[in-house]
PDB file of C-alpha atoms in Angstrom:
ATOM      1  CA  UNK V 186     -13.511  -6.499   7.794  1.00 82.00           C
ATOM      2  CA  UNK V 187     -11.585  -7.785   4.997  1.00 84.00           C
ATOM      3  CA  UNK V 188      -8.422  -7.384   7.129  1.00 89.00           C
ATOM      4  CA  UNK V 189      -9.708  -9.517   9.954  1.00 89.00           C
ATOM      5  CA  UNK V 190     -11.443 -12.170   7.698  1.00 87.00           C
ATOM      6  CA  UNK V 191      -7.432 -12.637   6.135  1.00 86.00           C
ATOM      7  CA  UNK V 192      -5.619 -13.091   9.394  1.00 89.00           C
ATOM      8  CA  UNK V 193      -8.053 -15.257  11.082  1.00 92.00           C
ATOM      9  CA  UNK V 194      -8.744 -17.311   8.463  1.00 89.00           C
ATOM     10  CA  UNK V 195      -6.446 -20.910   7.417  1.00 90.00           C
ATOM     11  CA  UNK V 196      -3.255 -20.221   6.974  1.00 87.00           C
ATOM     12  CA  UNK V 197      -2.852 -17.214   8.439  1.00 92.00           C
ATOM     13  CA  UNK V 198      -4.307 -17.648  11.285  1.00 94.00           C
ATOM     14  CA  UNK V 199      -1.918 -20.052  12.467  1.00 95.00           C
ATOM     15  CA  UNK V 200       0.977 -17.321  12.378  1.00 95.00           C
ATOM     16  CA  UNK V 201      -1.930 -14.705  14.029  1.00 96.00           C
ATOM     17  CA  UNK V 202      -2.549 -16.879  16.954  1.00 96.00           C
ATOM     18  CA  UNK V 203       1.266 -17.060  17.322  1.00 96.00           C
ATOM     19  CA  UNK V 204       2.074 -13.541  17.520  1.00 96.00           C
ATOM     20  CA  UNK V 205      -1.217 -12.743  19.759  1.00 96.00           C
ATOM     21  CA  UNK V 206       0.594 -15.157  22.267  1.00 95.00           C
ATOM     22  CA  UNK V 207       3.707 -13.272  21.406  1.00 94.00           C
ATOM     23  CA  UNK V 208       2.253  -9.880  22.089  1.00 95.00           C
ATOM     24  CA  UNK V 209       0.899 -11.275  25.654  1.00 94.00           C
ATOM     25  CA  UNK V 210       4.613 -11.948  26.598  1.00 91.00           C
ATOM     26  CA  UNK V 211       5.716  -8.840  26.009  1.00 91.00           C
ATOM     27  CA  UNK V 212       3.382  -7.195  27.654  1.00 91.00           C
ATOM     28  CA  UNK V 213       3.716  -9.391  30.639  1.00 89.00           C
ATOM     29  CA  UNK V 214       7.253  -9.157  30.172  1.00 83.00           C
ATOM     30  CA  UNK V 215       6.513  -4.799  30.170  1.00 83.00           C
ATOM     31  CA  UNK V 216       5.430  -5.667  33.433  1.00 82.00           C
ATOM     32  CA  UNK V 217       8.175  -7.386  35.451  1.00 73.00           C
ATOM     33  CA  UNK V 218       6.724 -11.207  35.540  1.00 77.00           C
ATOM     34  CA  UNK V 219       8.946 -12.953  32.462  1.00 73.00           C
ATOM     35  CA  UNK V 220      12.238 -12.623  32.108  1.00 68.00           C
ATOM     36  CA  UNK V 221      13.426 -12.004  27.982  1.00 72.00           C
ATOM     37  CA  UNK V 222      16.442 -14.441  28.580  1.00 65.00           C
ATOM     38  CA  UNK V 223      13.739 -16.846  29.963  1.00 64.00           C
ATOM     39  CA  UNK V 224      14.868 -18.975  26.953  1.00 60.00           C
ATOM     40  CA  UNK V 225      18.484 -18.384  27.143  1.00 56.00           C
ATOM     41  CA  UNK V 226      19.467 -21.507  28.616  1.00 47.00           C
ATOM     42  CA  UNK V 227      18.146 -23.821  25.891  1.00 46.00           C
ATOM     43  CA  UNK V 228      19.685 -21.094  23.686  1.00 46.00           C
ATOM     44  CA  UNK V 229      23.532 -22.177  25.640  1.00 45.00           C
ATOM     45  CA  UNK V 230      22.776 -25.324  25.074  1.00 40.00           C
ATOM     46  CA  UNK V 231      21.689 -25.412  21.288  1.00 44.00           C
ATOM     47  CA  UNK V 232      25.320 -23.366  20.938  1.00 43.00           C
ATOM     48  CA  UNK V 233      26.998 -26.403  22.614  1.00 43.00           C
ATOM     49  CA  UNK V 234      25.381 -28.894  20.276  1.00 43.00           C
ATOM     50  CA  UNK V 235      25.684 -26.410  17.590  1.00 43.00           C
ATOM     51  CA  UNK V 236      22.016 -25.913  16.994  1.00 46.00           C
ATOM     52  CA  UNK V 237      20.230 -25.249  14.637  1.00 47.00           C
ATOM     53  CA  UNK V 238      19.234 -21.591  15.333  1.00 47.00           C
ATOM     54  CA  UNK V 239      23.030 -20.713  15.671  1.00 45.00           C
ATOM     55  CA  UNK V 240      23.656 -22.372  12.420  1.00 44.00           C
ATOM     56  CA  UNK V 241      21.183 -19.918  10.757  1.00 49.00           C
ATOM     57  CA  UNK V 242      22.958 -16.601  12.537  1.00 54.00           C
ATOM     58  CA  UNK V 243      20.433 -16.041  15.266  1.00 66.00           C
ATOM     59  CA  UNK V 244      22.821 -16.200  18.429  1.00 65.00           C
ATOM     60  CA  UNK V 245      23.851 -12.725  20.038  1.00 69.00           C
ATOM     61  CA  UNK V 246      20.052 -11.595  21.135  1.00 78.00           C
ATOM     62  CA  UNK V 247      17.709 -13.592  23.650  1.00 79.00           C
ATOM     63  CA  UNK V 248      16.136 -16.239  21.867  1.00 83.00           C
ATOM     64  CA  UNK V 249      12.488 -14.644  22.876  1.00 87.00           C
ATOM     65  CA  UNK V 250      13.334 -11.776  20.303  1.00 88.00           C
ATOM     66  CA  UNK V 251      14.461 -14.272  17.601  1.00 88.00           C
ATOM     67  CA  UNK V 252      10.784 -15.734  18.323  1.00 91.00           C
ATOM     68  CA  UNK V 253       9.245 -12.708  18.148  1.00 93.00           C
ATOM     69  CA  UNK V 254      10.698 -11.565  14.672  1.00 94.00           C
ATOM     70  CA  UNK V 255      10.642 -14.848  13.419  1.00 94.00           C
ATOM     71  CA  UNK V 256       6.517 -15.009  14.287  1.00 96.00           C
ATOM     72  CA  UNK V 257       5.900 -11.056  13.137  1.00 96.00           C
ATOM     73  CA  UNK V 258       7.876 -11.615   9.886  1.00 96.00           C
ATOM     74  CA  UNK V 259       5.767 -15.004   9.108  1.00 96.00           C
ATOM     75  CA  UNK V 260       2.392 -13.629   9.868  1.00 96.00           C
ATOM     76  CA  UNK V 261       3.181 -10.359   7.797  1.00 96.00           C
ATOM     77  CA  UNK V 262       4.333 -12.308   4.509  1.00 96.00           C
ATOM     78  CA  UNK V 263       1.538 -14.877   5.242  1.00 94.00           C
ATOM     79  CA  UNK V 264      -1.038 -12.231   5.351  1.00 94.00           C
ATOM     80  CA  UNK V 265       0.256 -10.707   1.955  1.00 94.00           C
ATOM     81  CA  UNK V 266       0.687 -14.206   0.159  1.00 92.00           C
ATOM     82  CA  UNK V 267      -2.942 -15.060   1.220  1.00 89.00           C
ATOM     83  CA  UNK V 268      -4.071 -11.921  -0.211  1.00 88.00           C
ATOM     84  CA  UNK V 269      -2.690 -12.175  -3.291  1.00 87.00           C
ATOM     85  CA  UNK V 270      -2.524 -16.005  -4.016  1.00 86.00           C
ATOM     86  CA  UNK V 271      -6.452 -17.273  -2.345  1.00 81.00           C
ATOM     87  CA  UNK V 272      -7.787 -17.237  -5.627  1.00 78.00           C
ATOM     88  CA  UNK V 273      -5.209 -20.118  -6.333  1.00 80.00           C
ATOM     89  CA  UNK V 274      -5.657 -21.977  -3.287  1.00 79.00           C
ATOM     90  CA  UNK V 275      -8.976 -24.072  -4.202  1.00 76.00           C
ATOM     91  CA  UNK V 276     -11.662 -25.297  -1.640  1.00 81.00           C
ATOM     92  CA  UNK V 277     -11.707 -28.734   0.012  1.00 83.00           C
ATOM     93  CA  UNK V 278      -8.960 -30.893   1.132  1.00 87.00           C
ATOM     94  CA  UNK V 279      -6.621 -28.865  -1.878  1.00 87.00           C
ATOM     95  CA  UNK V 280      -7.621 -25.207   0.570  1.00 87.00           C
ATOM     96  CA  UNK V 281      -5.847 -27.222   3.197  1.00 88.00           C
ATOM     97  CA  UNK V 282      -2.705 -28.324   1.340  1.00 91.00           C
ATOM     98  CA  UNK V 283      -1.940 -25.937  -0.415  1.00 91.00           C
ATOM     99  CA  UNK V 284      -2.326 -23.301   2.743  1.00 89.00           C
ATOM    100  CA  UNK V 285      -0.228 -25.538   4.646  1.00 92.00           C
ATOM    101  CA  UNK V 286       2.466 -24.889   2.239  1.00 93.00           C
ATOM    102  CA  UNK V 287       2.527 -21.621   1.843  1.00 93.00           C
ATOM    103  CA  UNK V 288       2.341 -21.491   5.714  1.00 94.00           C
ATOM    104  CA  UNK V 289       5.188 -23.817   5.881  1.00 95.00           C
ATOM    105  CA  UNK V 290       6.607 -21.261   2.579  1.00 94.00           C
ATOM    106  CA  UNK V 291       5.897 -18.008   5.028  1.00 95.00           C
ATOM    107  CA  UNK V 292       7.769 -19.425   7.801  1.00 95.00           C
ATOM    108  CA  UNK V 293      10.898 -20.631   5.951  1.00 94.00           C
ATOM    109  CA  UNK V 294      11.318 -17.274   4.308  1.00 93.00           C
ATOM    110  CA  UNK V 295      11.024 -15.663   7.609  1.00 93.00           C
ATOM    111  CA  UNK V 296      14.187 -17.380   8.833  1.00 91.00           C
ATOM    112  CA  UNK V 297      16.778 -15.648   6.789  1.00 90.00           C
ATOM    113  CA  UNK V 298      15.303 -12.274   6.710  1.00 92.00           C
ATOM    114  CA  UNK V 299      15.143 -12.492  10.775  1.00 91.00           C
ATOM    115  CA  UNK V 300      18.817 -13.463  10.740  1.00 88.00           C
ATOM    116  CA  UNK V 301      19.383 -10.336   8.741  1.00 89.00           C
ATOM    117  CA  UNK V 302      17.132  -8.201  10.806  1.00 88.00           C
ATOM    118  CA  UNK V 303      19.284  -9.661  14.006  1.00 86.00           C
ATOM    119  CA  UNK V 304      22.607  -8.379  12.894  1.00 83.00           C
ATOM    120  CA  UNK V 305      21.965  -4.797  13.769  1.00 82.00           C
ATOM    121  CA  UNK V 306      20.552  -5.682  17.210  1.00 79.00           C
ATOM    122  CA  UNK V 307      23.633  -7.604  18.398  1.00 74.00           C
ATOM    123  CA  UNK V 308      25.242  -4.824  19.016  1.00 72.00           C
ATOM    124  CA  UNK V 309      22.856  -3.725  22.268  1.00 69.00           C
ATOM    125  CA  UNK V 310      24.041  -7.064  24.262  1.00 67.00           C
ATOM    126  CA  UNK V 311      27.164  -7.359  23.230  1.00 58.00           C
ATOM    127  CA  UNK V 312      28.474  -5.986  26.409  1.00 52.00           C
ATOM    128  CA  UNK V 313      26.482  -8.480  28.243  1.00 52.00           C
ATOM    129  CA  UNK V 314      27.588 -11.455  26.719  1.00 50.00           C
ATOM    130  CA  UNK V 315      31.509 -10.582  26.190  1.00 48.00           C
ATOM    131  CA  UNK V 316      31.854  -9.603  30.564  1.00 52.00           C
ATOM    132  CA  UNK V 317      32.766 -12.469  32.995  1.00 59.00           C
ATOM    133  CA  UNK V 318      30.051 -13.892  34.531  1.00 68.00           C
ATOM    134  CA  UNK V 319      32.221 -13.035  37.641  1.00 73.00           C
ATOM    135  CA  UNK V 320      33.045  -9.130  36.738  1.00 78.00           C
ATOM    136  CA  UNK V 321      29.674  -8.804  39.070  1.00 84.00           C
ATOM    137  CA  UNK V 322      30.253 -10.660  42.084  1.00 88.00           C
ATOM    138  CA  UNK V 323      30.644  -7.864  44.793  1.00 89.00           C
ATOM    139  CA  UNK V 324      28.939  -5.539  43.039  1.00 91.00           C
ATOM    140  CA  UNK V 325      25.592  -3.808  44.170  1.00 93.00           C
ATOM    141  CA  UNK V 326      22.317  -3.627  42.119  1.00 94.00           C
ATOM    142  CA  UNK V 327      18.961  -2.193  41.821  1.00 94.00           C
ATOM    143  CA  UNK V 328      15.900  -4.778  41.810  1.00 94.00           C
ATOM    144  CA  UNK V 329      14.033  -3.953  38.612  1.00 92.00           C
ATOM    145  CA  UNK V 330      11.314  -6.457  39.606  1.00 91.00           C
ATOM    146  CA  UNK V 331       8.311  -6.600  42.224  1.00 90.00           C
ATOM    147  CA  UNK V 332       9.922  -9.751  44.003  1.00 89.00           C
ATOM    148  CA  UNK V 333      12.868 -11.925  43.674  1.00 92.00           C
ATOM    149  CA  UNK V 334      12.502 -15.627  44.863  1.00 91.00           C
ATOM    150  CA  UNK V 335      14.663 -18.584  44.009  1.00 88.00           C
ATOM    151  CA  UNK V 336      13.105 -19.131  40.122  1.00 88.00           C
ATOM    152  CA  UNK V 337      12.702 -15.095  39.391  1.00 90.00           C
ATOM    153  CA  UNK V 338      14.185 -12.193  39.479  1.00 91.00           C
ATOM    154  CA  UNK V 339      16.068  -9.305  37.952  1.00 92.00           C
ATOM    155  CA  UNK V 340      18.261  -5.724  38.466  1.00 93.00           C
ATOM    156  CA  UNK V 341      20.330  -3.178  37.076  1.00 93.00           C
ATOM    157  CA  UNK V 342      24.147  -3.502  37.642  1.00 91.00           C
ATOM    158  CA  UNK V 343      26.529  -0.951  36.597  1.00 88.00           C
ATOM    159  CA  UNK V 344      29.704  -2.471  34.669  1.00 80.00           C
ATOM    160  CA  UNK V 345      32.256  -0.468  32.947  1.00 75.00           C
ATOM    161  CA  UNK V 346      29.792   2.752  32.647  1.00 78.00           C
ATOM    162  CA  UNK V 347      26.549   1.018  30.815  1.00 80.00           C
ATOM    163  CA  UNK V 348      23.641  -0.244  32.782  1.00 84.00           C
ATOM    164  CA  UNK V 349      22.720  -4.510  32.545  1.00 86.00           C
ATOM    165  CA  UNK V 350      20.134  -6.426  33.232  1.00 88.00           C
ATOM    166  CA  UNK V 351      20.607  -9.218  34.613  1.00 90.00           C
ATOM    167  CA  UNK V 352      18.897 -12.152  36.283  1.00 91.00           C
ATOM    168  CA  UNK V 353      19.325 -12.435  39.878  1.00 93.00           C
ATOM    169  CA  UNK V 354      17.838 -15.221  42.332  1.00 93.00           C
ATOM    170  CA  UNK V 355      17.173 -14.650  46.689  1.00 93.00           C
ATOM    171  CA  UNK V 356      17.162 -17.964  49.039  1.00 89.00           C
ATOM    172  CA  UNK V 357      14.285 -16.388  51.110  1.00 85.00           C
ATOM    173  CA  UNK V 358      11.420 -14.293  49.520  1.00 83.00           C
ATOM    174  CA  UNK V 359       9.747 -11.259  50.529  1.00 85.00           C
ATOM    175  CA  UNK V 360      13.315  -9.776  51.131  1.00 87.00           C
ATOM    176  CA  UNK V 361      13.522  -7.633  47.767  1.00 91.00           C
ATOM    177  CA  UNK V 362      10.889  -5.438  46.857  1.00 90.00           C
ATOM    178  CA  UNK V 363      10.873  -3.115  43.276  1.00 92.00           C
ATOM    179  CA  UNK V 364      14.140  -0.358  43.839  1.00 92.00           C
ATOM    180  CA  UNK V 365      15.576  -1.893  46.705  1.00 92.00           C
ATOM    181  CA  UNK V 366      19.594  -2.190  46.532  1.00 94.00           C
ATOM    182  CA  UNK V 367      21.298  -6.022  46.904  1.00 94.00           C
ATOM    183  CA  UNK V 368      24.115  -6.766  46.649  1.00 94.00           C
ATOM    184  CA  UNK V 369      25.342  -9.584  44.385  1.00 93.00           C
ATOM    185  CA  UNK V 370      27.898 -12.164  46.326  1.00 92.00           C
ATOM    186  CA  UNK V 371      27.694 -15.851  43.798  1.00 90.00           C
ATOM    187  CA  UNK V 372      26.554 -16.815  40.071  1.00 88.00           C
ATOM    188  CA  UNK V 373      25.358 -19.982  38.783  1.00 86.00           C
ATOM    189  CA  UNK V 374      26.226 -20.732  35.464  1.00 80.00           C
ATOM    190  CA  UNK V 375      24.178 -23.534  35.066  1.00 79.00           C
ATOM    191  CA  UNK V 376      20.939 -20.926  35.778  1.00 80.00           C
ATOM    192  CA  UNK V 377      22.661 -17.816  34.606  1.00 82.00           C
ATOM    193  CA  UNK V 378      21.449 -16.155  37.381  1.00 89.00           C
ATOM    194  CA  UNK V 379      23.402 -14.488  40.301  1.00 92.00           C
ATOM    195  CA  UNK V 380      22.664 -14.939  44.034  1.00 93.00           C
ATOM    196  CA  UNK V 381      21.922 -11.960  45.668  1.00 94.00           C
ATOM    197  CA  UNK V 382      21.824 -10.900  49.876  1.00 93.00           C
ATOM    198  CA  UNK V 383      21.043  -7.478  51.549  1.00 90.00           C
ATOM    199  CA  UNK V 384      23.916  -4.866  51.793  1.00 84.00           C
ATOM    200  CA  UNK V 385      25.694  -5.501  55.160  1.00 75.00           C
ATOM    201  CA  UNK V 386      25.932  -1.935  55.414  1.00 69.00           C
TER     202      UNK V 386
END
């Protein structure tokens, strides 16, 4: 009880509510219907402006997982810092300020140890990033999701003896189904995505 009377009370329960909605998208994404590179678009362009988030070491992973760590590592200093500090945080309108800044304390502190946490991870889409968009085109894949439309999709493409993932898009739905083969014949950089049509054989 005195665990969930921490992390759903002010401040923490700001970063709890977070990663609840975090742990939802995973779990949806477990399931086929969201895409981790759902973000990665706004990530390209943050990189062209030279963002912030780039600036700070996060680029090389989807953005979601930045999110993700960034959230988890807030709510679990957040949780410690109100367990140790409440006594100093006062009641009234001095309860509020105060836990606003040590919310605003957890979540600044989070940023550098995600970056660090990041490094390590690069390494699993490196191959992903460094092939040409175009390596693919002509190549056949495996539909890893239960449909593929013109806004969602995804399969597994062999390249160079690893297994991707990659986000594919179909002009007409109801033509891929989970495990069925396509083949992949245009990509749209602008969508990151790749067109894909049934095998003509």
């Amino acid at each position: 009880m005195d665990f969930l009377n921490t992390i759903f009370t002010f401040p923490t329960v700001v970063f709890t509510t977070l990663l609840l909605i975090v742990i939802v998208f995973w779990l949806i994404a477990l399931l086929g219907f969201a895409d981790i590179d759902m973000l990665e678009g706004d990530v390209e362009l943050e990189a062209d402006g030279g963002g912030s988030f780039f600036q700070m070491g996060f680029g090389g992973v989807p953005l979601t997982i930045s999110i993700s760590l960034v959230v988890l590592i807030s709510w679990v200093t957040s949780f410690y810092a109100h367990k140790l500090f409440a006594y100093a945080l006062g009641d009234g309108v001095m309860f509020y300020l105060l836990g606003s800044a040590m919310m605003l304390g957890c979540f600044v502190a989070s940023i550098p140890l995600t970056a660090l946490l990041i490094k390590p991870l690069r390494r699993f889409f490196d191959s992903k990033e460094t092939a040409s968009k175009n390596d693919f085109i002509g190549l056949e894949c495996v539909i890893a999701t239960s449909k593929v439309n013109s806004q969602f999709g995804q399969a597994k493409v062999q390249f160079q003896g690893t297994e991707q993932l990659i986000e594919v898009r179909a002009d007409e739905e109801g033509l891929f189904a989970l495990g069925d083969v396509a083949l992949l014949i245009e990509h749209y950089p602008n969508k990151n995505s790749y067109l894909v049509v049934e095998k003509p054989w």
